[in-house]
Structure formats: structure tokens, C-alpha cells
Amino acid sequence: AQSVTQLGSHVSVSEGALVLLRCNYSSSVPPYLFWYVQYPNQGLQLLLKYTSAATLVKGINGFEAEFKKSETSFHLTKPSAHMSDAAEYFCAVTLYSSASKIIFGSGTRLSIRP
Amino acid sequence: EAQVTQNPRYLITVTGKKLTVTCSQNMNHEYMSWYRQDPGLGLRQIYYSMNVEVTDKGDVPEGYKVSRKEKRNFPLILESPSPNQTSLYFCASSQGTDQVYNEQFFGPGTRLTVL
């Protein structure tokens, strides 16, 4: 069965500091992986996705994620946090390119300290 | 403006009183889906539809019904709501049915409280 585990339901960083949100996946075959962001009182928005083309994936708003097969991880990073990055972030997975559904993780709330 | 709209945005109701949450998209998308979001559980899919008159169960379909009579609309029906259906609900749509190469666009959410 496919699943993702997000380590840490809440992460707090100072403005300008590195953002690191952790996601580990579990699947028997190479997965397709996603990061979504949910700003307060809004729906989810796709940040980036891994489709096996390149292990380092760049997304919107300066975020990137690296697929590491040996660690079964797909952590999300941003070198310097902005106040506007405060949101909830979801990692998600699917196994097949033709899949009609994706499985979401439990989410990590990111807070930014001034 | 391309968007997914949901109504109502907020709803407080009582156990057993039938309700419908509407979802509409103006992007001519084939695929539509309903999710519920609960703290610590992330988003879980309730139902999805790959085209008009084609619907299928997601991971948590119990207590819900859907229909897809028109391409743009995908209402979520709770025939007899119960308190455990108190949640934040999202509708989403995408151009194609595969979720890897077709980005899902999400509505703003409907916060439902069942007393």
C-alpha cells in the first residue's frame, strides 16, 4: 500500500531561516510525489511534484524538494523563510501515472516568527 | 476567472437533516472530486468522478452520496448527517483523469458542523 508520513505536525522557524518540512513515503514501486500548500481559509495549491524526470524538483515561491530513494524521503525546503510562507503543507503520493487518486499526508503547519 | 466554487462556505445543521453542498467549476474539467479534511488526518477522498454519469468511491464514502449529471457540477449529498461528519470539505477538479500530469484545482472549502 502507498502512504506518506509527515514528521512534525507543526514547525516554527524565524523569518530568514531555512525551512525544512519532512516527508517519507512507503511504496513497493517508485512513486510519484507531490507537495501542496494551503494558505489560511483557502483550498490547496500545488507547490511541486516529482515524476521521475529529476530528483531535485523546483516549485513555486522558492520551494524545492529532493527525491531520495535510499532514504524514501521527499523533504521540502526553502533557503529563507518569509512571513507569507505561513501555511499548512501536505505531502502526497500516487504509484501510477494513470492513477485517478492521490493519497495525502496528515499535514505540517508552518509558522514564521518575526 | 477560472475557479471552483462551493456553497455554502459555512453550515451548521442538526443530526439527520439532509443537506447538499454544491460544487461547480468553469474550466470544462473532466475530473472532479470531494475530500474531507480533519486535524491530524490530512485530506481523505470521499468520492470522485471521471466524467458525466461516472462516479466512484474514494477512501471514506460512507454516509455520502454524489451525482454528476452535468460536467460542471458535482454536488455532495449528506442524506442523514451525523456529528462525525463535522469537517472541512473541499471540492477539486482537473482537466484529465490522471492525477500525476493534471493538476487539481481546489475550491475554497465548506466548513460543516453537525450538532
PDB file of C-alpha atoms in Angstrom:
ATOM      1  CA  ALA A   1       0.000   0.000   0.000  1.00  0.00           C
ATOM      2  CA  GLN A   2       1.141   3.527  -0.679  1.00  0.00           C
ATOM      3  CA  SER A   3       1.358   6.154   2.038  1.00  0.00           C
ATOM      4  CA  VAL A   4       3.260   9.213   3.167  1.00  0.00           C
ATOM      5  CA  THR A   5       4.291  10.220   6.664  1.00  0.00           C
ATOM      6  CA  GLN A   6       4.908  13.837   7.536  1.00  0.00           C
ATOM      7  CA  LEU A   7       7.159  14.233  10.543  1.00  0.00           C
ATOM      8  CA  GLY A   8       6.061  17.088  12.741  1.00  0.00           C
ATOM      9  CA  SER A   9       2.534  18.448  12.722  1.00  0.00           C
ATOM     10  CA  HIS A  10       3.846  21.928  13.481  1.00  0.00           C
ATOM     11  CA  VAL A  11       7.131  23.577  12.531  1.00  0.00           C
ATOM     12  CA  SER A  12       8.141  27.079  13.577  1.00  0.00           C
ATOM     13  CA  VAL A  13      11.070  28.981  12.078  1.00  0.00           C
ATOM     14  CA  SER A  14      12.317  32.544  12.193  1.00  0.00           C
ATOM     15  CA  GLU A  15      11.946  34.807   9.209  1.00  0.00           C
ATOM     16  CA  GLY A  16      15.015  34.356   7.009  1.00  0.00           C
ATOM     17  CA  ALA A  17      15.819  30.904   8.381  1.00  0.00           C
ATOM     18  CA  LEU A  18      15.872  27.640   6.472  1.00  0.00           C
ATOM     19  CA  VAL A  19      12.564  25.856   6.092  1.00  0.00           C
ATOM     20  CA  LEU A  20      12.654  22.055   6.188  1.00  0.00           C
ATOM     21  CA  LEU A  21       9.445  20.039   6.121  1.00  0.00           C
ATOM     22  CA  ARG A  22       9.854  16.294   6.219  1.00  0.00           C
ATOM     23  CA  CYS A  23       8.015  13.661   4.210  1.00  0.00           C
ATOM     24  CA  ASN A  24       8.745   9.950   3.979  1.00  0.00           C
ATOM     25  CA  TYR A  25       6.926   7.638   1.628  1.00  0.00           C
ATOM     26  CA  SER A  26       6.111   3.976   1.679  1.00  0.00           C
ATOM     27  CA  SER A  27       5.553   2.107  -1.567  1.00  0.00           C
ATOM     28  CA  SER A  28       6.737  -1.049  -3.289  1.00  0.00           C
ATOM     29  CA  VAL A  29       7.357   0.693  -6.611  1.00  0.00           C
ATOM     30  CA  PRO A  30       8.839   4.106  -7.486  1.00  0.00           C
ATOM     31  CA  PRO A  31       6.211   6.664  -6.526  1.00  0.00           C
ATOM     32  CA  TYR A  32       5.047   9.984  -7.855  1.00  0.00           C
ATOM     33  CA  LEU A  33       5.227  12.575  -5.075  1.00  0.00           C
ATOM     34  CA  PHE A  34       3.665  15.982  -4.524  1.00  0.00           C
ATOM     35  CA  TRP A  35       3.755  18.910  -2.148  1.00  0.00           C
ATOM     36  CA  TYR A  36       0.670  21.069  -1.752  1.00  0.00           C
ATOM     37  CA  VAL A  37       0.253  24.288   0.243  1.00  0.00           C
ATOM     38  CA  GLN A  38      -2.893  25.542   1.938  1.00  0.00           C
ATOM     39  CA  TYR A  39      -2.954  29.198   2.928  1.00  0.00           C
ATOM     40  CA  PRO A  40      -5.403  30.234   5.650  1.00  0.00           C
ATOM     41  CA  ASN A  41      -9.034  29.960   4.570  1.00  0.00           C
ATOM     42  CA  GLN A  42      -8.121  28.727   1.102  1.00  0.00           C
ATOM     43  CA  GLY A  43      -8.076  25.488  -0.832  1.00  0.00           C
ATOM     44  CA  LEU A  44      -4.915  23.537  -1.630  1.00  0.00           C
ATOM     45  CA  GLN A  45      -2.477  24.644  -4.306  1.00  0.00           C
ATOM     46  CA  LEU A  46       0.193  22.515  -5.966  1.00  0.00           C
ATOM     47  CA  LEU A  47       3.737  23.568  -4.986  1.00  0.00           C
ATOM     48  CA  LEU A  48       5.733  20.967  -6.891  1.00  0.00           C
ATOM     49  CA  LYS A  49       5.754  17.335  -7.962  1.00  0.00           C
ATOM     50  CA  TYR A  50       8.243  14.554  -8.629  1.00  0.00           C
ATOM     51  CA  THR A  51       7.594  12.486 -11.737  1.00  0.00           C
ATOM     52  CA  SER A  52      10.973  10.727 -12.012  1.00  0.00           C
ATOM     53  CA  ALA A  53      12.430  13.211 -14.506  1.00  0.00           C
ATOM     54  CA  ALA A  54      14.849  14.767 -11.999  1.00  0.00           C
ATOM     55  CA  THR A  55      15.445  14.081  -8.328  1.00  0.00           C
ATOM     56  CA  LEU A  56      15.659  17.763  -7.379  1.00  0.00           C
ATOM     57  CA  VAL A  57      12.367  19.468  -8.108  1.00  0.00           C
ATOM     58  CA  LYS A  58      11.851  23.212  -8.013  1.00  0.00           C
ATOM     59  CA  GLY A  59       8.448  24.649  -7.290  1.00  0.00           C
ATOM     60  CA  ILE A  60       6.745  27.959  -6.840  1.00  0.00           C
ATOM     61  CA  ASN A  61       7.663  30.615  -4.258  1.00  0.00           C
ATOM     62  CA  GLY A  62      11.283  29.414  -3.944  1.00  0.00           C
ATOM     63  CA  PHE A  63      10.487  25.958  -2.601  1.00  0.00           C
ATOM     64  CA  GLU A  64      12.233  22.806  -3.733  1.00  0.00           C
ATOM     65  CA  ALA A  65      12.222  19.138  -2.803  1.00  0.00           C
ATOM     66  CA  GLU A  66      14.658  16.303  -3.367  1.00  0.00           C
ATOM     67  CA  PHE A  67      13.632  12.716  -4.011  1.00  0.00           C
ATOM     68  CA  LYS A  68      15.969  10.345  -2.157  1.00  0.00           C
ATOM     69  CA  LYS A  69      15.192   6.724  -2.899  1.00  0.00           C
ATOM     70  CA  SER A  70      17.724   5.396  -0.379  1.00  0.00           C
ATOM     71  CA  GLU A  71      16.004   7.327   2.397  1.00  0.00           C
ATOM     72  CA  THR A  72      12.451   7.015   0.978  1.00  0.00           C
ATOM     73  CA  SER A  73      12.149  10.747   1.502  1.00  0.00           C
ATOM     74  CA  PHE A  74      10.864  13.809  -0.308  1.00  0.00           C
ATOM     75  CA  HIS A  75      11.593  16.692   2.063  1.00  0.00           C
ATOM     76  CA  LEU A  76      10.525  20.234   1.207  1.00  0.00           C
ATOM     77  CA  THR A  77      12.995  23.083   1.695  1.00  0.00           C
ATOM     78  CA  LYS A  78      13.293  26.800   1.233  1.00  0.00           C
ATOM     79  CA  PRO A  79      16.558  28.645   1.991  1.00  0.00           C
ATOM     80  CA  SER A  80      14.999  31.724   3.574  1.00  0.00           C
ATOM     81  CA  ALA A  81      11.537  31.838   5.119  1.00  0.00           C
ATOM     82  CA  HIS A  82       9.159  34.725   4.514  1.00  0.00           C
ATOM     83  CA  MET A  83       6.187  35.656   6.646  1.00  0.00           C
ATOM     84  CA  SER A  84       3.979  34.848   3.656  1.00  0.00           C
ATOM     85  CA  ASP A  85       5.094  31.193   3.819  1.00  0.00           C
ATOM     86  CA  ALA A  86       2.975  30.608   6.909  1.00  0.00           C
ATOM     87  CA  ALA A  87       0.534  27.901   5.831  1.00  0.00           C
ATOM     88  CA  GLU A  88      -0.195  24.202   6.061  1.00  0.00           C
ATOM     89  CA  TYR A  89       1.799  21.923   3.785  1.00  0.00           C
ATOM     90  CA  PHE A  90       0.742  18.495   2.585  1.00  0.00           C
ATOM     91  CA  CYS A  91       2.857  15.774   1.062  1.00  0.00           C
ATOM     92  CA  ALA A  92       1.026  13.362  -1.249  1.00  0.00           C
ATOM     93  CA  VAL A  93       1.766  10.207  -3.235  1.00  0.00           C
ATOM     94  CA  THR A  94       0.486   8.041  -6.021  1.00  0.00           C
ATOM     95  CA  LEU A  95       2.013   4.987  -7.665  1.00  0.00           C
ATOM     96  CA  TYR A  96       0.839   5.121 -11.234  1.00  0.00           C
ATOM     97  CA  SER A  97       0.956   7.843 -13.845  1.00  0.00           C
ATOM     98  CA  SER A  98      -2.600   6.953 -14.813  1.00  0.00           C
ATOM     99  CA  ALA A  99      -3.835   6.981 -11.242  1.00  0.00           C
ATOM    100  CA  SER A 100      -7.105   8.752 -10.633  1.00  0.00           C
ATOM    101  CA  LYS A 101      -6.402   9.477  -6.984  1.00  0.00           C
ATOM    102  CA  ILE A 102      -3.550  10.597  -4.761  1.00  0.00           C
ATOM    103  CA  ILE A 103      -3.029   9.932  -1.054  1.00  0.00           C
ATOM    104  CA  PHE A 104      -2.360  12.898   1.198  1.00  0.00           C
ATOM    105  CA  GLY A 105      -0.286  13.034   4.347  1.00  0.00           C
ATOM    106  CA  SER A 106      -1.548  14.483   7.605  1.00  0.00           C
ATOM    107  CA  GLY A 107      -0.072  17.929   7.017  1.00  0.00           C
ATOM    108  CA  THR A 108       2.510  20.185   8.665  1.00  0.00           C
ATOM    109  CA  ARG A 109       1.616  23.656   9.833  1.00  0.00           C
ATOM    110  CA  LEU A 110       4.464  26.113   9.236  1.00  0.00           C
ATOM    111  CA  SER A 111       4.662  29.201  11.440  1.00  0.00           C
ATOM    112  CA  ILE A 112       7.112  32.031  10.815  1.00  0.00           C
ATOM    113  CA  ARG A 113       8.462  34.067  13.738  1.00  0.00           C
ATOM    114  CA  PRO A 114       9.314  37.736  13.041  1.00  0.00           C
TER     115      PRO A 114
ATOM    116  CA  GLU B   1     -11.819  33.776 -13.888  1.00  0.00           C
ATOM    117  CA  ALA B   2     -11.127  30.028 -13.778  1.00  0.00           C
ATOM    118  CA  GLN B   3     -12.339  28.698 -10.473  1.00  0.00           C
ATOM    119  CA  VAL B   4     -14.011  26.036  -8.409  1.00  0.00           C
ATOM    120  CA  THR B   5     -16.863  27.363  -6.293  1.00  0.00           C
ATOM    121  CA  GLN B   6     -18.537  25.739  -3.317  1.00  0.00           C
ATOM    122  CA  ASN B   7     -21.706  26.669  -1.487  1.00  0.00           C
ATOM    123  CA  PRO B   8     -22.316  27.191   1.283  1.00  0.00           C
ATOM    124  CA  ARG B   9     -18.959  28.120   2.780  1.00  0.00           C
ATOM    125  CA  TYR B  10     -20.182  27.560   6.315  1.00  0.00           C
ATOM    126  CA  LEU B  11     -23.050  25.418   7.533  1.00  0.00           C
ATOM    127  CA  ILE B  12     -24.302  24.423  10.954  1.00  0.00           C
ATOM    128  CA  THR B  13     -27.011  21.785  10.964  1.00  0.00           C
ATOM    129  CA  VAL B  14     -28.537  19.111  13.152  1.00  0.00           C
ATOM    130  CA  THR B  15     -28.300  15.350  13.056  1.00  0.00           C
ATOM    131  CA  GLY B  16     -30.485  13.758  10.413  1.00  0.00           C
ATOM    132  CA  LYS B  17     -31.351  16.846   8.408  1.00  0.00           C
ATOM    133  CA  LYS B  18     -30.487  16.219   4.761  1.00  0.00           C
ATOM    134  CA  LEU B  19     -28.140  18.696   3.168  1.00  0.00           C
ATOM    135  CA  THR B  20     -26.362  19.314  -0.115  1.00  0.00           C
ATOM    136  CA  VAL B  21     -23.075  21.089  -0.684  1.00  0.00           C
ATOM    137  CA  THR B  22     -22.763  22.310  -4.235  1.00  0.00           C
ATOM    138  CA  CYS B  23     -19.577  22.381  -6.288  1.00  0.00           C
ATOM    139  CA  SER B  24     -19.187  23.987  -9.680  1.00  0.00           C
ATOM    140  CA  GLN B  25     -16.208  24.508 -11.981  1.00  0.00           C
ATOM    141  CA  ASN B  26     -15.988  26.721 -15.054  1.00  0.00           C
ATOM    142  CA  MET B  27     -12.924  25.127 -16.644  1.00  0.00           C
ATOM    143  CA  ASN B  28     -14.647  22.301 -18.562  1.00  0.00           C
ATOM    144  CA  HIS B  29     -12.727  19.782 -16.453  1.00  0.00           C
ATOM    145  CA  GLU B  30     -13.362  16.064 -16.830  1.00  0.00           C
ATOM    146  CA  TYR B  31     -12.383  15.043 -13.297  1.00  0.00           C
ATOM    147  CA  MET B  32     -13.991  16.197 -10.053  1.00  0.00           C
ATOM    148  CA  SER B  33     -13.503  15.038  -6.514  1.00  0.00           C
ATOM    149  CA  TRP B  34     -14.634  15.604  -2.932  1.00  0.00           C
ATOM    150  CA  TYR B  35     -12.331  15.495   0.084  1.00  0.00           C
ATOM    151  CA  ARG B  36     -12.768  15.967   3.782  1.00  0.00           C
ATOM    152  CA  GLN B  37     -10.031  17.474   5.911  1.00  0.00           C
ATOM    153  CA  ASP B  38      -9.734  16.610   9.584  1.00  0.00           C
ATOM    154  CA  PRO B  39      -6.970  17.628  12.015  1.00  0.00           C
ATOM    155  CA  GLY B  40      -4.142  15.126  12.028  1.00  0.00           C
ATOM    156  CA  LEU B  41      -5.636  13.119   9.180  1.00  0.00           C
ATOM    157  CA  GLY B  42      -4.929  15.337   6.194  1.00  0.00           C
ATOM    158  CA  LEU B  43      -7.274  15.127   3.230  1.00  0.00           C
ATOM    159  CA  ARG B  44      -9.224  11.983   2.569  1.00  0.00           C
ATOM    160  CA  GLN B  45     -11.092  11.408  -0.656  1.00  0.00           C
ATOM    161  CA  ILE B  46     -14.842  10.813  -0.380  1.00  0.00           C
ATOM    162  CA  TYR B  47     -15.943  10.354  -3.998  1.00  0.00           C
ATOM    163  CA  TYR B  48     -14.604  11.202  -7.401  1.00  0.00           C
ATOM    164  CA  SER B  49     -15.961  11.434 -10.924  1.00  0.00           C
ATOM    165  CA  MET B  50     -14.052  10.910 -14.144  1.00  0.00           C
ATOM    166  CA  ASN B  51     -16.849  12.177 -16.376  1.00  0.00           C
ATOM    167  CA  VAL B  52     -20.565  12.854 -16.558  1.00  0.00           C
ATOM    168  CA  GLU B  53     -22.546   9.987 -15.041  1.00  0.00           C
ATOM    169  CA  VAL B  54     -19.306   8.271 -13.908  1.00  0.00           C
ATOM    170  CA  THR B  55     -18.645   8.319 -10.167  1.00  0.00           C
ATOM    171  CA  ASP B  56     -16.646   6.117  -7.848  1.00  0.00           C
ATOM    172  CA  LYS B  57     -15.957   5.754  -4.161  1.00  0.00           C
ATOM    173  CA  GLY B  58     -12.884   7.194  -2.553  1.00  0.00           C
ATOM    174  CA  ASP B  59     -11.475   6.191   0.811  1.00  0.00           C
ATOM    175  CA  VAL B  60     -14.294   7.417   3.077  1.00  0.00           C
ATOM    176  CA  PRO B  61     -17.606   7.256   1.143  1.00  0.00           C
ATOM    177  CA  GLU B  62     -19.879   6.064   3.970  1.00  0.00           C
ATOM    178  CA  GLY B  63     -22.698   8.494   4.677  1.00  0.00           C
ATOM    179  CA  TYR B  64     -22.246  10.480   1.475  1.00  0.00           C
ATOM    180  CA  LYS B  65     -23.759  10.499  -2.000  1.00  0.00           C
ATOM    181  CA  VAL B  66     -22.758  12.315  -5.158  1.00  0.00           C
ATOM    182  CA  SER B  67     -24.078  12.811  -8.652  1.00  0.00           C
ATOM    183  CA  ARG B  68     -22.588  14.109 -11.903  1.00  0.00           C
ATOM    184  CA  LYS B  69     -25.413  14.972 -14.223  1.00  0.00           C
ATOM    185  CA  GLU B  70     -23.587  17.898 -15.798  1.00  0.00           C
ATOM    186  CA  LYS B  71     -19.901  18.301 -16.433  1.00  0.00           C
ATOM    187  CA  ARG B  72     -19.548  21.465 -14.386  1.00  0.00           C
ATOM    188  CA  ASN B  73     -21.425  20.386 -11.224  1.00  0.00           C
ATOM    189  CA  PHE B  74     -20.632  17.749  -8.618  1.00  0.00           C
ATOM    190  CA  PRO B  75     -22.849  18.103  -5.538  1.00  0.00           C
ATOM    191  CA  LEU B  76     -22.138  16.279  -2.293  1.00  0.00           C
ATOM    192  CA  ILE B  77     -25.222  14.985  -0.504  1.00  0.00           C
ATOM    193  CA  LEU B  78     -25.497  14.003   3.142  1.00  0.00           C
ATOM    194  CA  GLU B  79     -28.817  12.178   3.439  1.00  0.00           C
ATOM    195  CA  SER B  80     -28.709  11.894   7.236  1.00  0.00           C
ATOM    196  CA  PRO B  81     -25.784  13.853   8.647  1.00  0.00           C
ATOM    197  CA  SER B  82     -24.172  12.740  11.890  1.00  0.00           C
ATOM    198  CA  PRO B  83     -21.742  14.562  14.202  1.00  0.00           C
ATOM    199  CA  ASN B  84     -18.796  12.519  12.885  1.00  0.00           C
ATOM    200  CA  GLN B  85     -19.304  14.241   9.547  1.00  0.00           C
ATOM    201  CA  THR B  86     -18.355  17.560  11.088  1.00  0.00           C
ATOM    202  CA  SER B  87     -15.393  18.534   8.946  1.00  0.00           C
ATOM    203  CA  LEU B  88     -13.924  20.859   6.347  1.00  0.00           C
ATOM    204  CA  TYR B  89     -14.901  19.765   2.854  1.00  0.00           C
ATOM    205  CA  PHE B  90     -13.097  20.539  -0.387  1.00  0.00           C
ATOM    206  CA  CYS B  91     -14.154  20.050  -3.954  1.00  0.00           C
ATOM    207  CA  ALA B  92     -11.469  19.807  -6.637  1.00  0.00           C
ATOM    208  CA  SER B  93     -11.310  19.433 -10.392  1.00  0.00           C
ATOM    209  CA  SER B  94      -8.708  18.690 -13.064  1.00  0.00           C
ATOM    210  CA  GLN B  95      -8.609  18.639 -16.845  1.00  0.00           C
ATOM    211  CA  GLY B  96      -7.709  14.989 -17.186  1.00  0.00           C
ATOM    212  CA  THR B  97      -8.341  11.982 -15.027  1.00  0.00           C
ATOM    213  CA  ASP B  98      -4.769  11.034 -14.186  1.00  0.00           C
ATOM    214  CA  GLN B  99      -3.576  12.911 -11.165  1.00  0.00           C
ATOM    215  CA  VAL B 100       0.122  12.987 -11.992  1.00  0.00           C
ATOM    216  CA  TYR B 101       0.023  15.172 -15.075  1.00  0.00           C
ATOM    217  CA  ASN B 102      -3.225  17.012 -14.415  1.00  0.00           C
ATOM    218  CA  GLU B 103      -3.134  19.496 -11.565  1.00  0.00           C
ATOM    219  CA  GLN B 104      -6.119  19.539  -9.285  1.00  0.00           C
ATOM    220  CA  PHE B 105      -7.710  22.917  -8.612  1.00  0.00           C
ATOM    221  CA  PHE B 106      -9.380  23.206  -5.248  1.00  0.00           C
ATOM    222  CA  GLY B 107     -12.413  25.151  -4.130  1.00  0.00           C
ATOM    223  CA  PRO B 108     -12.296  27.399  -1.039  1.00  0.00           C
ATOM    224  CA  GLY B 109     -13.812  24.796   1.274  1.00  0.00           C
ATOM    225  CA  THR B 110     -17.060  24.296   3.188  1.00  0.00           C
ATOM    226  CA  ARG B 111     -16.931  24.094   6.953  1.00  0.00           C
ATOM    227  CA  LEU B 112     -19.737  21.840   8.157  1.00  0.00           C
ATOM    228  CA  THR B 113     -20.805  21.396  11.763  1.00  0.00           C
ATOM    229  CA  VAL B 114     -23.377  18.728  12.622  1.00  0.00           C
ATOM    230  CA  LEU B 115     -24.865  19.081  16.099  1.00  0.00           C
TER     231      LEU B 115
END
